[in-house]
mmCIF file of C-alpha atoms in Angstrom:
data_model
loop_
_atom_site.group_PDB
_atom_site.id
_atom_site.type_symbol
_atom_site.label_atom_id
_atom_site.label_comp_id
_atom_site.label_asym_id
_atom_site.label_seq_id
_atom_site.Cartn_x
_atom_site.Cartn_y
_atom_site.Cartn_z
ATOM 1 C CA MET A 126 201.286 63.131 169.489
ATOM 2 C CA ASP A 127 198.630 65.087 167.651
ATOM 3 C CA HIS A 128 196.216 64.403 170.439
ATOM 4 C CA LEU A 129 198.739 65.711 173.013
ATOM 5 C CA LYS A 130 199.268 68.868 170.947
ATOM 6 C CA GLN A 131 195.516 69.376 170.852
ATOM 7 C CA ILE A 132 195.233 68.996 174.618
ATOM 8 C CA ARG A 133 198.125 71.432 175.218
ATOM 9 C CA ALA A 134 196.501 73.924 172.854
ATOM 10 C CA PHE A 135 193.195 73.613 174.754
ATOM 11 C CA VAL A 136 194.814 74.050 178.197
ATOM 12 C CA ASP A 137 196.908 76.987 177.043
ATOM 13 C CA ALA A 138 193.969 78.728 175.373
ATOM 14 C CA ALA A 139 191.682 78.163 178.343
ATOM 15 C CA THR A 140 194.185 79.314 180.952
ATOM 16 C CA ARG A 141 195.705 82.191 179.038
ATOM 17 C CA GLY A 142 192.441 83.532 177.705
ATOM 18 C CA SER A 143 193.103 83.843 173.969
ATOM 19 C CA LEU A 144 194.393 81.974 170.926
ATOM 20 C CA SER A 145 197.153 84.574 170.516
ATOM 21 C CA ALA A 146 198.506 84.021 174.083
ATOM 22 C CA ALA A 147 198.384 80.203 173.540
ATOM 23 C CA ALA A 148 200.156 80.547 170.225
ATOM 24 C CA ARG A 149 202.963 82.605 171.830
ATOM 25 C CA ALA A 150 203.397 79.921 174.489
ATOM 26 C CA GLU A 151 203.633 77.240 171.829
ATOM 27 C CA THR A 152 205.675 79.407 169.396
ATOM 28 C CA VAL A 153 203.134 78.803 166.602
ATOM 29 C CA THR A 154 200.561 81.005 164.894
ATOM 30 C CA PRO A 155 197.031 81.522 166.261
ATOM 31 C CA ALA A 156 195.671 79.744 163.242
ATOM 32 C CA VAL A 157 197.577 76.564 164.226
ATOM 33 C CA ILE A 158 196.075 76.713 167.728
ATOM 34 C CA GLY A 159 192.609 77.244 166.229
ATOM 35 C CA ARG A 160 192.996 74.204 163.973
ATOM 36 C CA ARG A 161 194.108 72.069 166.917
ATOM 37 C CA LEU A 162 191.103 73.200 168.972
ATOM 38 C CA ASP A 163 188.734 72.479 166.065
ATOM 39 C CA ALA A 164 190.200 68.983 165.653
ATOM 40 C CA LEU A 165 189.875 68.259 169.401
ATOM 41 C CA GLU A 166 186.284 69.359 169.542
ATOM 42 C CA ALA A 167 185.458 67.395 166.419
ATOM 43 C CA ARG A 168 187.105 64.252 167.781
ATOM 44 C CA LEU A 169 185.286 64.536 171.110
ATOM 45 C CA GLY A 170 181.977 65.673 169.575
ATOM 46 C CA VAL A 171 181.500 68.495 172.168
ATOM 47 C CA LYS A 172 182.086 72.226 172.281
ATOM 48 C CA LEU A 173 184.851 72.992 174.801
ATOM 49 C CA LEU A 174 185.515 76.690 174.206
ATOM 50 C CA LEU A 175 182.971 79.350 173.336
ATOM 51 C CA ARG A 176 184.838 81.782 171.102
ATOM 52 C CA THR A 177 183.967 85.312 170.114
ATOM 53 C CA THR A 178 186.087 87.996 168.490
ATOM 54 C CA ARG A 179 186.775 89.424 171.961
ATOM 55 C CA ARG A 180 187.151 86.551 174.389
ATOM 56 C CA LEU A 181 187.191 82.825 175.073
ATOM 57 C CA SER A 182 185.015 81.114 177.670
ATOM 58 C CA LEU A 183 184.704 77.482 178.754
ATOM 59 C CA SER A 184 181.577 75.493 178.104
ATOM 60 C CA PHE A 185 180.279 73.246 180.945
ATOM 61 C CA GLU A 186 181.976 70.227 179.303
ATOM 62 C CA GLY A 187 185.134 72.344 178.811
ATOM 63 C CA GLN A 188 185.348 73.203 182.507
ATOM 64 C CA ALA A 189 185.287 69.531 183.508
ATOM 65 C CA PHE A 190 187.698 68.532 180.746
ATOM 66 C CA LEU A 191 190.186 71.258 181.621
ATOM 67 C CA GLU A 192 190.802 69.896 185.132
ATOM 68 C CA ASP A 193 191.447 66.368 183.812
ATOM 69 C CA CYS A 194 193.773 67.773 181.089
ATOM 70 C CA GLN A 195 195.783 69.741 183.572
ATOM 71 C CA ARG A 196 196.177 66.677 185.780
ATOM 72 C CA ILE A 197 197.287 64.579 182.796
ATOM 73 C CA LEU A 198 199.879 67.144 181.785
ATOM 74 C CA ASN A 199 201.177 67.456 185.333
ATOM 75 C CA GLU A 200 201.495 63.716 185.627
ATOM 76 C CA LEU A 201 203.288 63.576 182.298
ATOM 77 C CA ALA A 202 205.735 66.240 183.512
ATOM 78 C CA ASN A 203 206.445 64.260 186.664
ATOM 79 C CA ALA A 204 206.902 60.998 184.698
ATOM 80 C CA GLU A 205 209.396 62.705 182.408
ATOM 81 C CA ALA A 206 211.166 64.189 185.517
ATOM 82 C CA ALA A 207 211.570 60.688 187.010
ATOM 83 C CA VAL A 208 213.636 59.500 184.024
ATOM 84 C CA SER A 209 215.408 62.698 182.883
ATOM 85 C CA LEU A 210 218.237 62.719 185.412
ATOM 86 C CA GLY A 211 216.870 65.682 187.307
ATOM 87 C CA SER A 212 216.082 68.001 184.450
ATOM 88 C CA ILE A 213 212.929 68.967 186.471
ATOM 89 C CA ARG A 214 213.803 69.538 190.072
ATOM 90 C CA ALA A 215 211.641 69.531 193.151
ATOM 91 C CA SER A 216 211.168 73.033 194.498
ATOM 92 C CA GLY A 217 208.988 75.131 196.767
ATOM 93 C CA HIS A 218 208.095 74.868 200.431
ATOM 94 C CA LEU A 219 207.265 71.553 202.174
ATOM 95 C CA LYS A 220 205.499 71.507 205.553
ATOM 96 C CA VAL A 221 205.578 68.254 207.444
ATOM 97 C CA SER A 222 204.038 67.274 210.814
ATOM 98 C CA ALA A 223 205.093 64.281 212.969
ATOM 99 C CA PRO A 224 204.669 63.004 216.555
ATOM 100 C CA ALA A 225 207.205 64.692 218.801
ATOM 101 C CA GLY A 226 209.325 61.760 219.944
ATOM 102 C CA PHE A 227 209.143 59.775 216.767
ATOM 103 C CA GLY A 228 209.658 62.832 214.603
ATOM 104 C CA ARG A 229 212.650 63.993 216.625
ATOM 105 C CA ARG A 230 214.419 60.672 216.272
ATOM 106 C CA HIS A 231 213.342 59.377 212.893
ATOM 107 C CA VAL A 232 211.717 62.073 210.749
ATOM 108 C CA ALA A 233 214.134 64.963 211.404
ATOM 109 C CA PRO A 234 217.185 63.011 210.075
ATOM 110 C CA GLN A 235 215.164 62.153 206.953
ATOM 111 C CA VAL A 236 214.351 65.821 206.378
ATOM 112 C CA ALA A 237 218.068 66.687 206.567
ATOM 113 C CA THR A 238 218.890 63.968 203.977
ATOM 114 C CA PHE A 239 216.018 65.051 201.768
ATOM 115 C CA MET A 240 217.220 68.671 201.713
ATOM 116 C CA GLU A 241 220.699 67.604 200.792
ATOM 117 C CA ASP A 242 219.273 65.801 197.770
ATOM 118 C CA ASN A 243 216.741 68.522 196.955
ATOM 119 C CA PRO A 244 218.428 71.887 197.594
ATOM 120 C CA HIS A 245 215.667 73.896 195.935
ATOM 121 C CA VAL A 246 213.072 72.763 198.565
ATOM 122 C CA SER A 247 212.622 74.512 201.882
ATOM 123 C CA VAL A 248 211.126 72.449 204.763
ATOM 124 C CA ARG A 249 209.289 73.236 207.961
ATOM 125 C CA LEU A 250 208.985 70.275 210.390
ATOM 126 C CA ASP A 251 206.339 70.658 213.139
ATOM 127 C CA LEU A 252 206.681 68.136 215.970
ATOM 128 C CA THR A 253 203.535 67.689 217.991
ATOM 129 C CA ASP A 254 201.536 64.909 219.549
ATOM 130 C CA ARG A 255 198.184 66.485 218.715
ATOM 131 C CA VAL A 256 196.326 65.548 215.519
ATOM 132 C CA VAL A 257 196.901 68.489 213.219
ATOM 133 C CA ASP A 258 194.295 69.808 210.797
ATOM 134 C CA LEU A 259 196.219 69.486 207.555
ATOM 135 C CA LEU A 260 193.953 71.653 205.427
ATOM 136 C CA ASN A 261 193.522 74.560 207.821
ATOM 137 C CA GLU A 262 197.132 74.529 208.940
ATOM 138 C CA GLY A 263 198.656 74.218 205.481
ATOM 139 C CA VAL A 264 200.437 70.899 206.184
ATOM 140 C CA ASP A 265 201.490 68.979 203.085
ATOM 141 C CA CYS A 266 202.172 65.668 204.747
ATOM 142 C CA ALA A 267 201.787 64.277 208.340
ATOM 143 C CA VAL A 268 203.384 61.125 209.690
ATOM 144 C CA ARG A 269 201.074 59.122 211.975
ATOM 145 C CA ILE A 270 201.393 55.767 213.737
ATOM 146 C CA GLY A 271 198.439 53.419 214.182
ATOM 147 C CA GLU A 272 195.492 52.384 212.125
ATOM 148 C CA MET A 273 193.919 55.185 210.154
ATOM 149 C CA ALA A 274 190.422 56.294 211.009
ATOM 150 C CA ASP A 275 187.995 57.037 208.180
ATOM 151 C CA SER A 276 188.484 60.625 207.096
ATOM 152 C CA SER A 277 188.704 62.912 204.105
ATOM 153 C CA LEU A 278 192.470 62.464 204.067
ATOM 154 C CA ALA A 279 194.424 60.201 201.801
ATOM 155 C CA SER A 280 197.118 57.966 203.243
ATOM 156 C CA SER A 281 200.128 55.926 202.167
ATOM 157 C CA LYS A 282 201.631 53.153 204.349
ATOM 158 C CA LEU A 283 205.346 53.825 204.999
ATOM 159 C CA GLY A 284 206.157 50.788 207.143
ATOM 160 C CA GLU A 285 205.241 48.882 210.302
ATOM 161 C CA MET A 286 206.083 49.360 213.917
ATOM 162 C CA ARG A 287 206.288 46.737 216.690
ATOM 163 C CA ARG A 288 205.940 47.199 220.441
ATOM 164 C CA VAL A 289 208.024 45.030 222.768
ATOM 165 C CA VAL A 290 208.479 44.343 226.442
ATOM 166 C CA VAL A 291 212.061 45.271 227.387
ATOM 167 C CA ALA A 292 214.359 45.172 230.399
ATOM 168 C CA SER A 293 218.022 45.801 231.111
ATOM 169 C CA PRO A 294 220.432 42.895 231.548
ATOM 170 C CA ASP A 295 221.030 44.068 235.113
ATOM 171 C CA TYR A 296 217.315 43.862 235.957
ATOM 172 C CA LEU A 297 217.134 40.358 234.437
ATOM 173 C CA ARG A 298 220.163 39.184 236.435
ATOM 174 C CA ARG A 299 218.521 40.323 239.653
ATOM 175 C CA TYR A 300 214.918 39.282 239.064
ATOM 176 C CA GLY A 301 214.847 36.898 236.072
ATOM 177 C CA ALA A 302 212.751 37.156 232.887
ATOM 178 C CA PRO A 303 209.042 36.501 232.563
ATOM 179 C CA LEU A 304 208.338 33.515 230.299
ATOM 180 C CA GLU A 305 204.655 34.291 229.719
ATOM 181 C CA PRO A 306 202.407 37.310 230.285
ATOM 182 C CA LEU A 307 200.885 35.866 233.473
ATOM 183 C CA GLU A 308 204.322 36.211 235.148
ATOM 184 C CA LEU A 309 204.297 40.011 234.743
ATOM 185 C CA VAL A 310 202.486 40.246 238.072
ATOM 186 C CA ALA A 311 205.748 39.269 239.755
ATOM 187 C CA HIS A 312 207.711 42.110 238.176
ATOM 188 C CA ASN A 313 208.055 45.849 238.553
ATOM 189 C CA CYS A 314 206.372 47.205 235.413
ATOM 190 C CA LEU A 315 207.058 50.767 234.434
ATOM 191 C CA SER A 316 203.698 52.320 233.593
ATOM 192 C CA LEU A 317 202.762 55.215 231.386
ATOM 193 C CA ASP A 318 200.329 57.504 233.213
ATOM 194 C CA GLN A 319 196.689 56.442 232.491
ATOM 195 C CA GLN A 320 197.870 53.540 230.267
ATOM 196 C CA ARG A 321 195.070 51.052 229.767
ATOM 197 C CA GLY A 322 197.520 48.114 229.865
ATOM 198 C CA TRP A 323 200.005 46.300 227.727
ATOM 199 C CA ALA A 324 198.591 44.680 224.582
ATOM 200 C CA LEU A 325 199.905 41.110 224.524
ATOM 201 C CA ARG A 326 198.584 37.803 223.212
ATOM 202 C CA GLU A 327 197.122 35.391 225.736
ATOM 203 C CA THR A 328 198.998 32.530 224.092
ATOM 204 C CA PRO A 329 201.517 32.704 221.154
ATOM 205 C CA ALA A 330 198.681 32.067 218.666
ATOM 206 C CA GLY A 331 195.933 33.679 220.809
ATOM 207 C CA GLU A 332 194.025 36.890 220.768
ATOM 208 C CA VAL A 333 195.529 40.172 221.870
ATOM 209 C CA VAL A 334 194.257 41.445 225.245
ATOM 210 C CA GLN A 335 194.949 44.528 227.306
ATOM 211 C CA ARG A 336 196.880 43.213 230.302
ATOM 212 C CA LYS A 337 196.962 45.349 233.405
ATOM 213 C CA VAL A 338 200.375 45.767 234.987
ATOM 214 C CA SER A 339 201.599 47.394 238.163
ATOM 215 C CA GLY A 340 204.794 48.723 239.660
ATOM 216 C CA THR A 341 206.399 51.409 241.779
ATOM 217 C CA PHE A 342 207.337 53.717 238.907
ATOM 218 C CA GLU A 343 204.849 55.663 236.816
ATOM 219 C CA CYS A 344 205.285 58.650 234.523
ATOM 220 C CA ASN A 345 203.385 60.455 231.757
ATOM 221 C CA ASP A 346 206.502 60.731 229.569
ATOM 222 C CA GLY A 347 207.540 57.661 227.607
ATOM 223 C CA ALA A 348 211.116 58.894 227.326
ATOM 224 C CA VAL A 349 211.416 58.834 231.113
ATOM 225 C CA LEU A 350 210.166 55.172 231.185
ATOM 226 C CA HIS A 351 212.795 54.402 228.594
ATOM 227 C CA GLU A 352 215.559 55.885 230.831
ATOM 228 C CA TRP A 353 214.218 53.983 233.869
ATOM 229 C CA ALA A 354 214.313 50.712 231.893
ATOM 230 C CA LEU A 355 217.936 51.369 230.932
ATOM 231 C CA ALA A 356 218.697 52.032 234.570
ATOM 232 C CA GLY A 357 217.300 48.635 235.559
ATOM 233 C CA LYS A 358 214.279 49.903 237.391
ATOM 234 C CA GLY A 359 211.778 47.501 235.799
ATOM 235 C CA LEU A 360 210.139 46.205 232.639
ATOM 236 C CA ALA A 361 208.824 48.657 230.032
ATOM 237 C CA TRP A 362 206.505 48.244 227.030
ATOM 238 C CA ARG A 363 207.992 50.443 224.343
ATOM 239 C CA SER A 364 207.934 50.935 220.579
ATOM 240 C CA VAL A 365 210.850 49.588 218.577
ATOM 241 C CA TRP A 366 211.369 53.104 217.099
ATOM 242 C CA GLU A 367 212.424 54.160 220.625
ATOM 243 C CA VAL A 368 214.396 51.127 221.839
ATOM 244 C CA GLY A 369 215.802 49.674 218.639
ATOM 245 C CA ASP A 370 219.336 51.062 219.179
ATOM 246 C CA ASP A 371 219.376 49.715 222.713
ATOM 247 C CA LEU A 372 218.224 46.231 221.566
ATOM 248 C CA ARG A 373 221.021 46.186 218.955
ATOM 249 C CA SER A 374 223.665 47.204 221.511
ATOM 250 C CA GLY A 375 222.443 44.898 224.243
ATOM 251 C CA ARG A 376 221.565 47.721 226.634
ATOM 252 C CA LEU A 377 218.004 46.326 226.617
ATOM 253 C CA VAL A 378 216.686 42.837 225.978
ATOM 254 C CA SER A 379 213.369 42.072 224.266
ATOM 255 C CA LEU A 380 211.041 39.788 226.256
ATOM 256 C CA LEU A 381 207.806 37.818 225.524
ATOM 257 C CA ASP A 382 208.340 38.107 221.773
ATOM 258 C CA ASP A 383 206.114 35.094 221.115
ATOM 259 C CA TYR A 384 203.240 37.010 222.760
ATOM 260 C CA ALA A 385 203.796 40.316 220.940
ATOM 261 C CA PRO A 386 200.800 41.873 219.213
ATOM 262 C CA PRO A 387 200.732 42.429 215.423
ATOM 263 C CA PRO A 388 202.678 45.466 214.270
ATOM 264 C CA VAL A 389 200.916 48.741 213.629
ATOM 265 C CA GLY A 390 201.292 50.823 210.580
ATOM 266 C CA ILE A 391 203.310 53.987 209.998
ATOM 267 C CA TYR A 392 201.499 56.186 207.565
ATOM 268 C CA ALA A 393 201.917 59.426 205.659
ATOM 269 C CA VAL A 394 198.579 61.294 205.435
ATOM 270 C CA PHE A 395 197.872 64.178 203.097
ATOM 271 C CA PRO A 396 194.928 66.133 201.747
ATOM 272 C CA GLN A 397 192.980 64.487 198.965
ATOM 273 C CA ARG A 398 194.520 65.769 195.758
ATOM 274 C CA ARG A 399 194.537 64.576 192.180
ATOM 275 C CA HIS A 400 198.110 65.739 191.843
ATOM 276 C CA LEU A 401 200.664 65.770 194.657
ATOM 277 C CA PRO A 402 203.536 68.221 194.191
ATOM 278 C CA LEU A 403 206.777 66.506 193.274
ATOM 279 C CA ARG A 404 208.449 67.604 196.548
ATOM 280 C CA VAL A 405 205.729 65.802 198.559
ATOM 281 C CA ARG A 406 205.962 62.598 196.533
ATOM 282 C CA LEU A 407 209.734 62.481 196.729
ATOM 283 C CA PHE A 408 209.726 62.990 200.513
ATOM 284 C CA MET A 409 207.092 60.310 201.055
ATOM 285 C CA ASP A 410 209.042 57.926 198.805
ATOM 286 C CA GLN A 411 212.186 58.529 200.895
ATOM 287 C CA LEU A 412 210.332 57.821 204.125
ATOM 288 C CA LYS A 413 208.848 54.632 202.687
ATOM 289 C CA THR A 414 212.225 53.393 201.507
ATOM 290 C CA THR A 415 213.647 53.891 204.981
ATOM 291 C CA PHE A 416 210.776 52.865 207.238
ATOM 292 C CA SER A 417 209.747 49.743 205.223
ATOM 293 C CA ASP A 418 213.232 48.201 205.671
ATOM 294 C CA PRO A 419 213.138 45.877 208.738
ATOM 295 C CA GLN A 420 216.897 46.320 209.169
ATOM 296 C CA TYR A 421 216.307 49.998 209.874
ATOM 297 C CA TRP A 422 214.473 49.108 213.046
ATOM 298 C CA GLY A 423 217.243 46.650 214.113
ATOM 299 C CA LEU A 424 215.155 43.483 214.524
ATOM 300 C CA GLY A 425 215.612 42.041 211.089
ATOM 301 C CA ASN A 426 212.021 40.895 210.580
#
């Protein structure tokens, strides 16, 4: 406890600029603050603050130590908040970015729930399929799907996402179901404009390959392909985040599951920081709780 008091005295004196101001913040006398600083410097064996009768200034070692001390005190405050039944509340403005379709369907409802639980936070949700520049655009957290490229950003995995071949029961009654990827050539496959192919395993235990497909329907909007599949126009290769409700209800049927590729990750990315604001951490925790649950996606595995 004495060590913590010494660190608080150092941070207060360094940030407030005087022993008197630090003493007022701690409701003690300047002499007490001075003794705590002396004890801290003696224990560490370095001079942290250069004191004159007029001003305080940080030494080189003090500048480096101050940043670490501020981080420690912030982390301590957050740890206390986590067990103090909300005595410290998340507040401030949270800016989140997410892919348009996924964000509309899965992130926006989470924002609404988060704001109900954290009424002192305001949120802006930007839905866009471009890769936003978090630092220059002031974004606290972005949701992205797929493996993360090396970058200066930090990331936290929220869950996993599968892609599946689907068709409507009506289509399957009329044309039957492919039993292996080679049989896709006999089916009308709904293609996304400029799509390289459907990533499927060659055999249930084989490697994933990009398999070219063809059909009479093509569009550059995945939502349209989804609607065409529901209407029985052909097979579609869609993400479970889009078709999960239809699979649960039976409006669509999942095909070639034994040949499905490994799932891809759903990530929250954020600027490299030693200390994330409480509002960002709580929102990311909520997304992880939701998106890491297989039952949420409707397939149960």
